[in-house]
The first five atom37 places (N, CA, C, CB, O) and aatype in JSON, in Angstrom:
{
  "aatype": [12, 8, 10, 10, 15, 6, 10, 9, 16, 0, 0, 19, 19, 12, 7, 9, 10, 3, 13, 19, 17, 10, 7, 13, 19, 0, 11, 5, 10, 18, 18, 7, 0, 12, 7, 3, 9, 10, 10, 5, 11, 14, 11, 12, 7, 0, 0, 10, 0, 13, 18, 0, 19, 18, 19, 9, 7, 19, 19, 10, 9, 19, 19, 1, 14, 0, 19, 8, 0, 0, 15, 17, 5, 8, 0, 10, 0, 18, 7, 0, 10, 13, 7, 13, 19, 0, 18, 0, 16, 18, 3, 10, 16, 2, 10, 0, 16, 10, 11, 7, 13, 11, 15, 11, 19, 0, 0, 9, 3, 10, 16, 17, 7, 16, 0, 9, 16, 16, 9, 19, 15, 9, 0, 0, 18, 0, 19, 7, 8, 8, 9],
  "atom_mask": [
    [1, 1, 1, 1, 1],
    [1, 1, 1, 1, 1],
    [1, 1, 1, 1, 1],
    [1, 1, 1, 1, 1],
    [1, 1, 1, 1, 1],
    [1, 1, 1, 1, 1],
    [1, 1, 1, 1, 1],
    [1, 1, 1, 1, 1],
    [1, 1, 1, 1, 1],
    [1, 1, 1, 1, 1],
    [1, 1, 1, 1, 1],
    [1, 1, 1, 1, 1],
    [1, 1, 1, 1, 1],
    [1, 1, 1, 1, 1],
    [1, 1, 1, 0, 1],
    [1, 1, 1, 1, 1],
    [1, 1, 1, 1, 1],
    [1, 1, 1, 1, 1],
    [1, 1, 1, 1, 1],
    [1, 1, 1, 1, 1],
    [1, 1, 1, 1, 1],
    [1, 1, 1, 1, 1],
    [1, 1, 1, 0, 1],
    [1, 1, 1, 1, 1],
    [1, 1, 1, 1, 1],
    [1, 1, 1, 1, 1],
    [1, 1, 1, 1, 1],
    [1, 1, 1, 1, 1],
    [1, 1, 1, 1, 1],
    [1, 1, 1, 1, 1],
    [1, 1, 1, 1, 1],
    [1, 1, 1, 0, 1],
    [1, 1, 1, 1, 1],
    [1, 1, 1, 1, 1],
    [1, 1, 1, 0, 1],
    [1, 1, 1, 1, 1],
    [1, 1, 1, 1, 1],
    [1, 1, 1, 1, 1],
    [1, 1, 1, 1, 1],
    [1, 1, 1, 1, 1],
    [1, 1, 1, 1, 1],
    [1, 1, 1, 1, 1],
    [1, 1, 1, 1, 1],
    [1, 1, 1, 1, 1],
    [1, 1, 1, 0, 1],
    [1, 1, 1, 1, 1],
    [1, 1, 1, 1, 1],
    [1, 1, 1, 1, 1],
    [1, 1, 1, 1, 1],
    [1, 1, 1, 1, 1],
    [1, 1, 1, 1, 1],
    [1, 1, 1, 1, 1],
    [1, 1, 1, 1, 1],
    [1, 1, 1, 1, 1],
    [1, 1, 1, 1, 1],
    [1, 1, 1, 1, 1],
    [1, 1, 1, 0, 1],
    [1, 1, 1, 1, 1],
    [1, 1, 1, 1, 1],
    [1, 1, 1, 1, 1],
    [1, 1, 1, 1, 1],
    [1, 1, 1, 1, 1],
    [1, 1, 1, 1, 1],
    [1, 1, 1, 1, 1],
    [1, 1, 1, 1, 1],
    [1, 1, 1, 1, 1],
    [1, 1, 1, 1, 1],
    [1, 1, 1, 1, 1],
    [1, 1, 1, 1, 1],
    [1, 1, 1, 1, 1],
    [1, 1, 1, 1, 1],
    [1, 1, 1, 1, 1],
    [1, 1, 1, 1, 1],
    [1, 1, 1, 1, 1],
    [1, 1, 1, 1, 1],
    [1, 1, 1, 1, 1],
    [1, 1, 1, 1, 1],
    [1, 1, 1, 1, 1],
    [1, 1, 1, 0, 1],
    [1, 1, 1, 1, 1],
    [1, 1, 1, 1, 1],
    [1, 1, 1, 1, 1],
    [1, 1, 1, 0, 1],
    [1, 1, 1, 1, 1],
    [1, 1, 1, 1, 1],
    [1, 1, 1, 1, 1],
    [1, 1, 1, 1, 1],
    [1, 1, 1, 1, 1],
    [1, 1, 1, 1, 1],
    [1, 1, 1, 1, 1],
    [1, 1, 1, 1, 1],
    [1, 1, 1, 1, 1],
    [1, 1, 1, 1, 1],
    [1, 1, 1, 1, 1],
    [1, 1, 1, 1, 1],
    [1, 1, 1, 1, 1],
    [1, 1, 1, 1, 1],
    [1, 1, 1, 1, 1],
    [1, 1, 1, 1, 1],
    [1, 1, 1, 0, 1],
    [1, 1, 1, 1, 1],
    [1, 1, 1, 1, 1],
    [1, 1, 1, 1, 1],
    [1, 1, 1, 1, 1],
    [1, 1, 1, 1, 1],
    [1, 1, 1, 1, 1],
    [1, 1, 1, 1, 1],
    [1, 1, 1, 1, 1],
    [1, 1, 1, 1, 1],
    [1, 1, 1, 1, 1],
    [1, 1, 1, 1, 1],
    [1, 1, 1, 1, 1],
    [1, 1, 1, 0, 1],
    [1, 1, 1, 1, 1],
    [1, 1, 1, 1, 1],
    [1, 1, 1, 1, 1],
    [1, 1, 1, 1, 1],
    [1, 1, 1, 1, 1],
    [1, 1, 1, 1, 1],
    [1, 1, 1, 1, 1],
    [1, 1, 1, 1, 1],
    [1, 1, 1, 1, 1],
    [1, 1, 1, 1, 1],
    [1, 1, 1, 1, 1],
    [1, 1, 1, 1, 1],
    [1, 1, 1, 1, 1],
    [1, 1, 1, 1, 1],
    [1, 1, 1, 0, 1],
    [1, 1, 1, 1, 1],
    [1, 1, 1, 1, 1],
    [1, 1, 1, 1, 1]
  ],
  "atom_positions": [
    [[-37.65, 9.29, -40.43], [-38.85, 9.49, -39.17], [-38.38, 9.52, -37.84], [-39.9, 8.31, -39.09], [-38.75, 10.36, -37.02]],
    [[-37.44, 8.46, -37.58], [-36.84, 8.64, -35.61], [-36.44, 9.59, -35.49], [-35.64, 7.82, -34.85], [-36.71, 9.98, -34.35]],
    [[-35.68, 10.56, -36.25], [-35.24, 12.09, -35.7], [-36.19, 12.62, -35.56], [-34.42, 13.01, -36.45], [-36.47, 12.87, -34.39]],
    [[-36.92, 12.96, -36.36], [-38.16, 13.93, -36.58], [-39.25, 13.56, -35.24], [-38.98, 13.56, -38.31], [-39.79, 14.3, -34.42]],
    [[-39.3, 12.18, -35.41], [-40.03, 12.07, -34.39], [-39.52, 12.08, -32.84], [-40.63, 11.04, -34.68], [-40.33, 12.38, -31.96]],
    [[-38.07, 11.71, -32.49], [-37.53, 12.36, -31.29], [-37.4, 13.71, -31.13], [-36.42, 11.96, -31.07], [-37.49, 14.02, -29.94]],
    [[-37.19, 14.73, -31.92], [-37.05, 15.96, -31.89], [-38.54, 16.21, -31.05], [-36.76, 16.61, -33.41], [-38.71, 16.26, -29.83]],
    [[-39.42, 16.33, -32.01], [-40.95, 16.5, -32.0], [-40.92, 16.08, -29.84], [-42.05, 14.9, -33.54], [-40.7, 16.86, -28.91]],
    [[-41.18, 14.82, -29.81], [-41.2, 14.51, -28.46], [-40.51, 15.55, -27.71], [-40.63, 13.22, -28.21], [-41.22, 16.4, -27.16]],
    [[-39.26, 15.62, -27.6], [-38.41, 16.03, -26.9], [-38.49, 17.78, -26.96], [-37.16, 15.31, -27.35], [-38.14, 18.36, -25.93]],
    [[-38.83, 18.41, -27.85], [-39.66, 19.94, -27.57], [-40.76, 19.85, -27.06], [-40.0, 20.8, -28.72], [-40.83, 20.55, -26.05]],
    [[-41.82, 19.21, -27.31], [-42.86, 18.85, -26.57], [-42.8, 18.83, -25.18], [-43.22, 17.79, -26.93], [-43.37, 19.71, -24.54]],
    [[-42.23, 18.01, -24.67], [-42.14, 17.52, -23.56], [-41.51, 18.67, -22.63], [-41.42, 16.25, -23.69], [-42.01, 19.28, -21.69]],
    [[-40.22, 18.76, -23.22], [-39.44, 20.53, -22.61], [-40.03, 21.23, -22.34], [-38.71, 21.49, -23.34], [-40.1, 21.59, -21.17]],
    [[-40.99, 21.92, -23.64], [-41.9, 22.67, -23.79], [-43.0, 22.85, -22.4], [0.0, 0.0, 0.0], [-43.17, 23.84, -21.69]],
    [[-43.58, 21.62, -22.34], [-44.4, 21.29, -21.23], [-44.31, 21.33, -19.66], [-44.59, 20.27, -21.43], [-44.98, 21.93, -18.83]],
    [[-43.23, 20.49, -19.56], [-42.3, 20.69, -18.37], [-41.57, 22.02, -17.69], [-41.32, 19.96, -18.68], [-41.4, 22.17, -16.48]],
    [[-41.25, 22.78, -18.55], [-40.42, 23.77, -18.55], [-41.44, 24.96, -18.26], [-39.56, 23.84, -19.86], [-41.1, 25.88, -17.51]],
    [[-42.85, 24.93, -18.94], [-43.87, 26.22, -19.15], [-44.51, 25.92, -17.4], [-45.38, 26.01, -20.88], [-44.79, 26.91, -16.73]],
    [[-44.66, 24.67, -16.86], [-45.3, 24.41, -15.79], [-44.07, 24.82, -14.61], [-45.89, 22.84, -15.85], [-44.38, 25.51, -13.63]],
    [[-42.75, 24.35, -14.8], [-41.86, 25.0, -13.75], [-41.67, 26.46, -13.92], [-40.49, 24.37, -13.74], [-42.21, 27.09, -13.01]],
    [[-41.24, 26.99, -14.55], [-41.1, 28.34, -14.69], [-42.32, 28.91, -14.66], [-40.44, 28.7, -15.78], [-42.18, 29.88, -13.92]],
    [[-43.23, 28.87, -14.97], [-44.99, 29.45, -14.75], [-45.5, 29.63, -13.53], [0.0, 0.0, 0.0], [-46.1, 30.59, -13.06]],
    [[-45.11, 28.31, -12.92], [-46.23, 27.91, -11.64], [-44.94, 27.62, -10.69], [-47.56, 26.26, -11.91], [-44.43, 28.41, -9.89]],
    [[-44.62, 26.52, -10.92], [-43.73, 26.1, -9.67], [-42.28, 27.14, -8.7], [-43.02, 24.76, -10.38], [-42.14, 27.48, -7.52]],
    [[-41.59, 27.29, -9.78], [-40.51, 28.15, -9.61], [-40.78, 29.61, -9.59], [-39.6, 27.89, -10.59], [-40.12, 30.35, -8.87]],
    [[-41.78, 30.07, -10.37], [-41.47, 31.38, -10.41], [-41.53, 32.25, -9.18], [-42.23, 31.88, -11.3], [-41.17, 33.42, -9.3]],
    [[-41.83, 31.94, -8.34], [-41.64, 32.59, -7.25], [-40.12, 32.5, -6.46], [-42.72, 32.14, -6.48], [-39.71, 33.25, -5.57]],
    [[-39.66, 31.72, -6.87], [-38.29, 31.13, -6.35], [-37.25, 32.16, -6.88], [-37.94, 29.52, -6.95], [-36.44, 32.8, -6.21]],
    [[-37.47, 32.17, -8.3], [-36.64, 33.22, -9.08], [-36.6, 34.39, -9.1], [-36.7, 33.2, -10.06], [-35.65, 35.11, -9.41]],
    [[-38.06, 34.79, -8.63], [-38.48, 36.34, -9.07], [-37.79, 36.82, -7.77], [-40.39, 36.81, -9.27], [-36.96, 37.73, -7.79]],
    [[-38.21, 36.11, -6.53], [-38.0, 36.15, -5.1], [-36.38, 36.09, -4.77], [0.0, 0.0, 0.0], [-35.97, 36.5, -3.68]],
    [[-35.94, 35.82, -5.27], [-34.18, 35.58, -5.14], [-33.48, 36.48, -6.24], [-33.64, 33.78, -5.49], [-32.55, 37.17, -5.83]],
    [[-33.8, 36.56, -7.54], [-33.47, 37.15, -8.55], [-33.99, 38.61, -8.95], [-33.74, 36.32, -9.38], [-33.38, 39.26, -9.8]],
    [[-34.88, 39.0, -8.45], [-35.99, 40.12, -9.23], [-35.16, 40.92, -9.85], [0.0, 0.0, 0.0], [-35.15, 41.03, -11.07]],
    [[-34.31, 41.61, -9.01], [-33.48, 43.34, -9.86], [-32.84, 42.62, -11.02], [-31.82, 44.46, -8.72], [-32.77, 43.27, -12.06]],
    [[-32.26, 41.16, -11.04], [-31.67, 40.99, -12.52], [-32.37, 40.17, -13.19], [-30.32, 40.52, -12.65], [-31.7, 39.47, -13.95]],
    [[-33.76, 39.95, -13.17], [-34.49, 39.35, -14.2], [-35.23, 40.46, -14.87], [-35.4, 38.25, -13.69], [-35.63, 41.5, -14.34]],
    [[-35.37, 40.05, -16.28], [-36.37, 40.85, -16.87], [-37.93, 40.87, -16.45], [-36.29, 40.52, -18.14], [-38.31, 39.84, -15.9]],
    [[-38.6, 41.58, -16.58], [-39.87, 41.46, -16.37], [-40.89, 40.24, -17.18], [-40.25, 42.78, -16.64], [-41.77, 39.46, -16.83]],
    [[-40.04, 40.68, -18.75], [-40.78, 39.8, -19.74], [-39.57, 39.2, -20.54], [-41.92, 40.68, -20.76], [-38.78, 39.98, -21.07]],
    [[-39.36, 37.75, -20.65], [-38.12, 37.18, -21.54], [-38.46, 37.69, -22.71], [-37.88, 35.56, -21.68], [-39.51, 38.08, -23.22]],
    [[-37.1, 37.6, -23.1], [-36.84, 37.56, -24.89], [-36.88, 36.54, -25.68], [-35.64, 37.94, -25.32], [-35.88, 36.0, -26.15]],
    [[-38.25, 36.16, -25.91], [-38.65, 34.93, -26.89], [-38.02, 34.75, -27.75], [-39.74, 34.89, -27.47], [-38.09, 33.53, -27.9]],
    [[-37.25, 35.25, -28.65], [-36.19, 35.07, -29.35], [-35.18, 34.16, -28.81], [0.0, 0.0, 0.0], [-35.0, 32.98, -29.1]],
    [[-34.6, 34.82, -28.05], [-33.38, 33.95, -27.54], [-34.08, 32.83, -26.71], [-32.21, 34.86, -26.55], [-33.58, 31.71, -26.75]],
    [[-35.01, 33.0, -26.08], [-35.56, 31.63, -25.05], [-35.81, 30.39, -26.27], [-37.47, 32.06, -23.99], [-35.49, 29.22, -26.07]],
    [[-36.45, 30.88, -27.58], [-36.74, 29.6, -28.61], [-35.5, 29.27, -28.98], [-37.64, 29.87, -29.98], [-35.19, 28.09, -29.15]],
    [[-34.63, 30.29, -29.13], [-33.31, 29.62, -30.04], [-32.42, 28.47, -28.6], [-31.88, 31.45, -30.8], [-31.72, 27.52, -28.95]],
    [[-32.55, 28.66, -27.69], [-32.16, 27.86, -26.55], [-32.91, 26.83, -26.69], [-32.3, 28.44, -25.25], [-32.28, 25.81, -26.95]],
    [[-34.17, 26.73, -26.61], [-34.74, 25.22, -26.59], [-34.22, 24.56, -27.98], [-36.58, 25.17, -26.52], [-33.76, 23.42, -28.07]],
    [[-34.35, 25.42, -28.94], [-34.03, 24.4, -30.34], [-32.98, 24.13, -30.2], [-34.12, 24.86, -31.79], [-32.84, 22.98, -30.61]],
    [[-31.67, 24.7, -29.68], [-30.52, 24.19, -29.92], [-30.51, 23.39, -28.72], [-29.41, 25.14, -30.16], [-29.67, 22.53, -28.99]],
    [[-31.0, 23.12, -27.43], [-31.0, 22.2, -26.35], [-31.4, 21.09, -26.86], [-31.76, 22.54, -25.24], [-30.7, 20.09, -26.73]],
    [[-32.76, 21.01, -27.63], [-33.56, 19.73, -27.71], [-32.68, 19.14, -28.87], [-35.34, 19.9, -28.05], [-32.78, 17.93, -29.04]],
    [[-31.83, 19.84, -29.69], [-31.05, 19.28, -31.1], [-30.1, 18.52, -30.36], [-30.26, 20.48, -32.27], [-29.93, 17.32, -30.62]],
    [[-29.36, 19.19, -29.34], [-28.25, 18.46, -28.54], [-28.33, 17.36, -27.76], [0.0, 0.0, 0.0], [-27.52, 16.44, -27.63]],
    [[-29.88, 17.64, -26.99], [-30.21, 16.14, -26.34], [-30.61, 14.9, -27.33], [-31.51, 16.31, -25.32], [-30.27, 13.74, -27.12]],
    [[-31.4, 15.34, -28.45], [-31.16, 14.29, -29.27], [-30.54, 13.86, -30.19], [-31.73, 14.09, -29.57], [-30.91, 12.95, -30.93]],
    [[-29.64, 14.39, -30.26], [-28.39, 13.84, -31.42], [-27.45, 13.19, -30.54], [-27.47, 15.16, -32.38], [-27.03, 12.05, -30.76]],
    [[-26.98, 14.21, -29.12], [-26.06, 13.63, -28.43], [-26.48, 12.44, -27.61], [-25.51, 14.56, -27.72], [-25.53, 11.83, -27.12]],
    [[-27.78, 11.92, -27.3], [-27.99, 11.36, -25.85], [-29.15, 10.15, -26.38], [-28.69, 12.74, -24.5], [-29.39, 8.95, -26.25]],
    [[-29.58, 11.2, -26.96], [-31.04, 9.96, -27.6], [-30.93, 9.02, -28.73], [-32.4, 10.78, -28.23], [-31.5, 7.93, -28.76]],
    [[-30.18, 9.48, -29.66], [-29.83, 8.91, -30.9], [-29.16, 7.65, -30.61], [-28.97, 9.82, -31.73], [-29.73, 6.58, -30.82]],
    [[-27.84, 7.74, -30.09], [-26.76, 6.68, -28.94], [-27.5, 5.6, -28.57], [-26.25, 7.4, -27.36], [-27.21, 4.41, -28.75]],
    [[-28.68, 6.15, -27.92], [-29.29, 5.32, -26.95], [-30.14, 4.62, -27.79], [-29.98, 6.0, -25.78], [-29.92, 3.43, -27.57]],
    [[-31.02, 4.74, -28.66], [-32.04, 4.27, -29.48], [-30.91, 3.39, -30.34], [-33.04, 5.54, -30.31], [-31.31, 2.25, -30.58]],
    [[-29.71, 3.67, -30.8], [-28.63, 2.67, -31.74], [-28.46, 1.61, -30.78], [-26.96, 3.38, -32.22], [-28.24, 0.48, -31.22]],
    [[-28.56, 1.91, -28.96], [-27.87, 0.93, -28.54], [-29.1, -0.12, -27.94], [-26.72, 1.49, -27.51], [-28.9, -1.21, -27.39]],
    [[-30.56, 0.59, -28.24], [-31.45, -0.02, -27.55], [-31.2, -0.25, -26.25], [-31.71, -1.0, -28.07], [-31.2, -1.38, -25.77]],
    [[-30.96, 0.95, -25.52], [-30.68, 1.32, -24.08], [-31.14, 2.01, -23.45], [-29.83, 1.63, -23.82], [-30.52, 3.07, -23.57]],
    [[-32.29, 2.16, -22.47], [-33.04, 3.01, -21.94], [-31.99, 3.72, -20.6], [-34.49, 2.19, -21.53], [-32.02, 4.85, -20.11]],
    [[-31.32, 2.84, -20.36], [-30.3, 3.17, -19.54], [-29.3, 4.47, -19.71], [-29.61, 2.07, -19.57], [-28.95, 5.37, -18.94]],
    [[-28.99, 4.15, -21.08], [-27.82, 5.02, -21.83], [-28.65, 6.43, -21.86], [-27.31, 4.36, -23.62], [-28.0, 7.48, -21.79]],
    [[-30.0, 6.46, -21.96], [-31.19, 7.84, -22.47], [-30.92, 8.46, -20.8], [-33.53, 7.21, -23.03], [-30.61, 9.6, -20.48]],
    [[-31.13, 7.44, -20.06], [-31.02, 8.07, -18.53], [-30.15, 8.4, -17.9], [-31.37, 7.51, -17.7], [-30.38, 8.99, -16.84]],
    [[-28.72, 8.13, -18.35], [-27.26, 8.13, -17.74], [-27.04, 9.36, -18.5], [-26.12, 6.74, -18.03], [-27.28, 10.36, -17.82]],
    [[-26.77, 9.53, -19.37], [-26.26, 10.76, -20.2], [-27.18, 11.51, -20.35], [-25.72, 10.57, -21.46], [-26.72, 12.56, -20.78]],
    [[-28.54, 11.58, -20.2], [-29.52, 12.38, -20.34], [-29.19, 13.16, -19.15], [0.0, 0.0, 0.0], [-29.04, 14.38, -19.26]],
    [[-29.06, 12.55, -17.98], [-28.78, 13.18, -16.51], [-27.46, 14.14, -16.6], [-28.46, 11.87, -15.31], [-27.4, 15.29, -16.14]],
    [[-26.39, 13.42, -17.3], [-25.1, 14.03, -17.66], [-24.8, 15.17, -18.12], [-24.59, 13.48, -18.35], [-24.02, 16.08, -17.8]],
    [[-25.94, 14.88, -19.38], [-25.9, 16.32, -20.59], [-26.59, 17.65, -19.49], [-27.37, 15.97, -22.46], [-26.1, 18.76, -19.29]],
    [[-27.93, 17.02, -18.88], [-28.8, 18.29, -18.59], [-27.33, 18.73, -17.14], [0.0, 0.0, 0.0], [-26.99, 19.9, -16.99]],
    [[-26.96, 18.07, -16.63], [-25.97, 18.46, -15.5], [-24.72, 19.06, -15.82], [-25.62, 17.33, -14.74], [-24.11, 19.57, -14.88]],
    [[-24.26, 19.1, -16.82], [-23.38, 19.46, -17.66], [-23.74, 21.34, -18.11], [-23.5, 18.24, -18.95], [-23.28, 22.47, -17.96]],
    [[-24.9, 20.61, -18.72], [-25.2, 22.45, -19.33], [-25.79, 23.2, -18.25], [-26.49, 22.69, -20.76], [-25.35, 24.34, -18.1]],
    [[-26.71, 22.79, -17.44], [-27.32, 23.45, -16.59], [-25.89, 24.24, -15.88], [-28.32, 22.44, -15.66], [-25.74, 25.45, -15.97]],
    [[-25.07, 23.49, -15.31], [-24.01, 24.01, -14.66], [-23.21, 24.93, -15.06], [-23.37, 23.26, -14.41], [-22.73, 25.84, -14.39]],
    [[-22.99, 24.63, -16.51], [-22.25, 25.86, -17.2], [-23.12, 27.12, -16.6], [-22.29, 25.78, -19.1], [-22.65, 28.01, -15.89]],
    [[-24.75, 27.0, -17.11], [-25.12, 28.4, -16.83], [-25.3, 28.76, -14.93], [-26.72, 28.62, -17.76], [-25.17, 29.85, -14.39]],
    [[-25.47, 28.04, -14.58], [-25.89, 28.29, -12.78], [-24.39, 28.79, -12.35], [-26.47, 26.48, -11.66], [-24.34, 29.87, -11.76]],
    [[-22.99, 28.01, -12.62], [-21.98, 28.19, -11.94], [-21.28, 29.79, -12.65], [-21.08, 26.73, -12.02], [-20.6, 30.53, -11.95]],
    [[-21.57, 30.08, -13.96], [-21.24, 30.87, -14.38], [-21.55, 32.13, -13.88], [-21.43, 30.67, -15.28], [-20.81, 33.07, -13.58]],
    [[-23.08, 31.98, -13.81], [-23.81, 33.2, -13.24], [-23.65, 33.36, -11.72], [-25.33, 33.11, -13.56], [-23.97, 34.46, -11.26]],
    [[-23.12, 32.27, -10.74], [-22.64, 32.41, -9.42], [-21.05, 33.14, -9.51], [-22.66, 30.85, -8.7], [-20.61, 33.65, -8.48]],
    [[-20.22, 33.16, -10.77], [-19.11, 33.7, -11.07], [-18.89, 34.95, -11.43], [-18.69, 33.14, -11.79], [-17.84, 35.59, -11.42]],
    [[-20.31, 35.36, -11.86], [-20.06, 36.45, -12.49], [-20.88, 37.53, -12.49], [-19.87, 36.18, -13.53], [-20.71, 38.62, -13.05]],
    [[-22.25, 36.98, -11.5], [-23.74, 38.37, -11.62], [-23.49, 38.62, -10.04], [-26.02, 37.68, -12.12], [-23.29, 37.75, -9.19]],
    [[-23.55, 39.94, -9.88], [-23.98, 40.18, -8.23], [-25.73, 39.49, -7.85], [-23.99, 42.27, -7.92], [-26.58, 39.42, -8.74]],
    [[-25.95, 39.13, -6.69], [-26.98, 38.42, -6.61], [-27.5, 37.44, -7.05], [0.0, 0.0, 0.0], [-28.73, 37.4, -7.06]],
    [[-26.63, 36.18, -7.61], [-27.28, 35.35, -7.98], [-26.74, 34.25, -6.96], [-27.21, 35.21, -9.42], [-25.58, 33.84, -6.89]],
    [[-27.69, 33.91, -6.3], [-27.39, 32.99, -4.98], [-27.38, 31.64, -5.32], [-28.46, 33.14, -3.81], [-28.16, 31.11, -6.11]],
    [[-26.28, 30.97, -4.56], [-26.24, 29.75, -4.58], [-27.21, 28.6, -4.7], [-25.76, 29.66, -3.8], [-27.04, 27.64, -5.45]],
    [[-28.51, 28.82, -3.68], [-29.79, 28.16, -3.59], [-30.14, 28.07, -4.84], [-30.81, 28.79, -2.82], [-29.9, 26.96, -5.33]],
    [[-30.67, 28.93, -5.61], [-31.16, 29.44, -7.07], [-30.28, 28.55, -7.8], [-30.94, 31.16, -7.51], [-31.01, 27.89, -8.54]],
    [[-29.25, 28.25, -7.93], [-27.89, 27.77, -8.69], [-28.16, 26.12, -8.59], [-26.2, 28.35, -7.8], [-28.14, 25.3, -9.5]],
    [[-28.41, 25.93, -7.28], [-28.7, 24.4, -6.78], [-29.65, 24.01, -7.17], [-28.81, 24.08, -5.52], [-29.71, 22.96, -7.81]],
    [[-30.84, 24.88, -6.84], [-32.52, 23.96, -7.57], [-32.46, 24.52, -8.98], [-34.52, 24.55, -6.69], [-33.56, 24.52, -9.55]],
    [[-31.46, 24.99, -9.67], [-32.24, 25.19, -10.99], [-31.38, 23.78, -11.6], [-31.99, 26.99, -11.94], [-31.85, 22.99, -12.41]],
    [[-29.5, 23.69, -10.76], [-28.89, 22.53, -11.49], [-29.94, 21.13, -11.49], [-27.38, 22.19, -10.71], [-30.14, 20.24, -12.31]],
    [[-30.37, 21.38, -10.42], [-31.17, 20.07, -10.07], [-32.42, 19.83, -11.13], [-31.82, 20.2, -8.45], [-32.65, 18.76, -11.69]],
    [[-33.15, 21.03, -11.31], [-34.31, 20.88, -12.41], [-33.8, 20.78, -13.56], [-35.29, 21.95, -12.52], [-34.44, 20.1, -14.35]],
    [[-32.72, 21.3, -13.96], [-31.84, 20.94, -15.39], [-31.6, 19.57, -15.7], [0.0, 0.0, 0.0], [-31.75, 19.01, -16.78]],
    [[-31.15, 19.05, -14.47], [-30.4, 17.65, -14.6], [-31.79, 16.59, -14.9], [-29.38, 17.2, -12.9], [-31.7, 15.63, -15.67]],
    [[-32.79, 16.87, -14.3], [-34.45, 16.45, -14.03], [-35.07, 16.19, -15.39], [-35.44, 17.77, -13.24], [-35.48, 15.18, -15.96]],
    [[-34.97, 17.54, -15.73], [-35.67, 17.65, -17.07], [-34.96, 17.36, -18.07], [-36.15, 18.83, -17.37], [-35.57, 16.8, -18.98]],
    [[-33.73, 17.57, -18.25], [-33.16, 16.43, -19.29], [-32.94, 15.27, -19.24], [-32.22, 16.57, -19.66], [-32.36, 14.59, -20.09]],
    [[-33.42, 14.91, -18.2], [-33.19, 12.88, -17.98], [-34.69, 12.39, -18.5], [-32.91, 12.11, -15.73], [-34.74, 11.34, -19.13]],
    [[-35.73, 13.03, -18.28], [-36.86, 12.91, -18.52], [-37.42, 12.93, -19.62], [-37.28, 13.48, -18.0], [-38.31, 12.16, -19.97]],
    [[-36.65, 14.39, -20.65], [-37.32, 14.55, -22.0], [-36.0, 13.46, -22.73], [-37.48, 16.54, -22.67], [-36.23, 13.14, -23.9]],
    [[-35.07, 13.06, -22.28], [-34.08, 12.24, -22.84], [-34.74, 10.7, -22.82], [-32.66, 12.4, -21.96], [-34.42, 9.94, -23.74]],
    [[-35.63, 10.26, -21.8], [-36.14, 8.81, -21.75], [-37.25, 8.94, -22.82], [-36.72, 8.27, -20.18], [-37.36, 8.25, -23.83]],
    [[-38.03, 9.93, -22.4], [-39.2, 10.36, -23.21], [-39.44, 10.15, -24.83], [-39.23, 11.72, -22.99], [-40.4, 9.76, -25.5]],
    [[-37.91, 10.67, -25.2], [-37.97, 10.76, -26.7], [-36.93, 9.47, -27.08], [-37.4, 12.44, -27.33], [-36.57, 9.2, -28.23]],
    [[-36.69, 9.01, -26.29], [-35.81, 7.61, -26.65], [-36.81, 6.67, -26.79], [-34.68, 7.05, -25.49], [-36.57, 5.75, -27.58]],
    [[-38.2, 6.67, -26.04], [-39.26, 5.6, -25.79], [-40.09, 5.92, -27.19], [-40.25, 5.82, -24.17], [-40.69, 5.01, -27.76]],
    [[-40.08, 6.98, -27.6], [-40.55, 7.24, -29.0], [-39.84, 6.56, -29.8], [-40.51, 8.55, -29.44], [-40.27, 5.53, -30.33]],
    [[-38.15, 7.22, -30.08], [-37.84, 6.67, -30.9], [-37.53, 5.24, -30.89], [0.0, 0.0, 0.0], [-37.71, 4.64, -31.96]],
    [[-37.1, 4.59, -29.9], [-37.04, 2.98, -29.9], [-38.17, 2.44, -30.56], [-37.01, 2.33, -28.47], [-37.98, 1.66, -31.49]],
    [[-39.65, 2.84, -30.11], [-40.78, 1.87, -30.62], [-41.29, 2.27, -32.18], [-42.16, 1.99, -29.5], [-42.34, 1.81, -32.62]],
    [[-40.67, 2.92, -32.76], [-41.06, 3.61, -34.18], [-40.31, 2.09, -34.92], [-40.13, 5.61, -34.63], [-40.27, 1.95, -36.14]]
  ]
}
């Protein structure tokens, strides 16, 4: 019950936050800075696969240990670390391999990845801890 609740919470929170971020807040940033290398319409199968893998990783690697330790600080610290490492992998690889991938976009995206993963981790922890 705990694991399922944490997975659902993480997926819903991440889905809502990333929808708002990608759909409204940062849309112009990404298209303005990377328009030539972005697809007009994302490949939804790949996007859904990313979210599934990412949410499972956050819950199993960050949230479950935090719940077992009864520590929201664990969820906060390791959620931030998990997000930073995951998004740094993406952003720094893109900087190293893609023409036109801008440092400004990498920095903003890395900050976003760290923040969203921290929020998702704390939200899923709160649900898991209180069940």
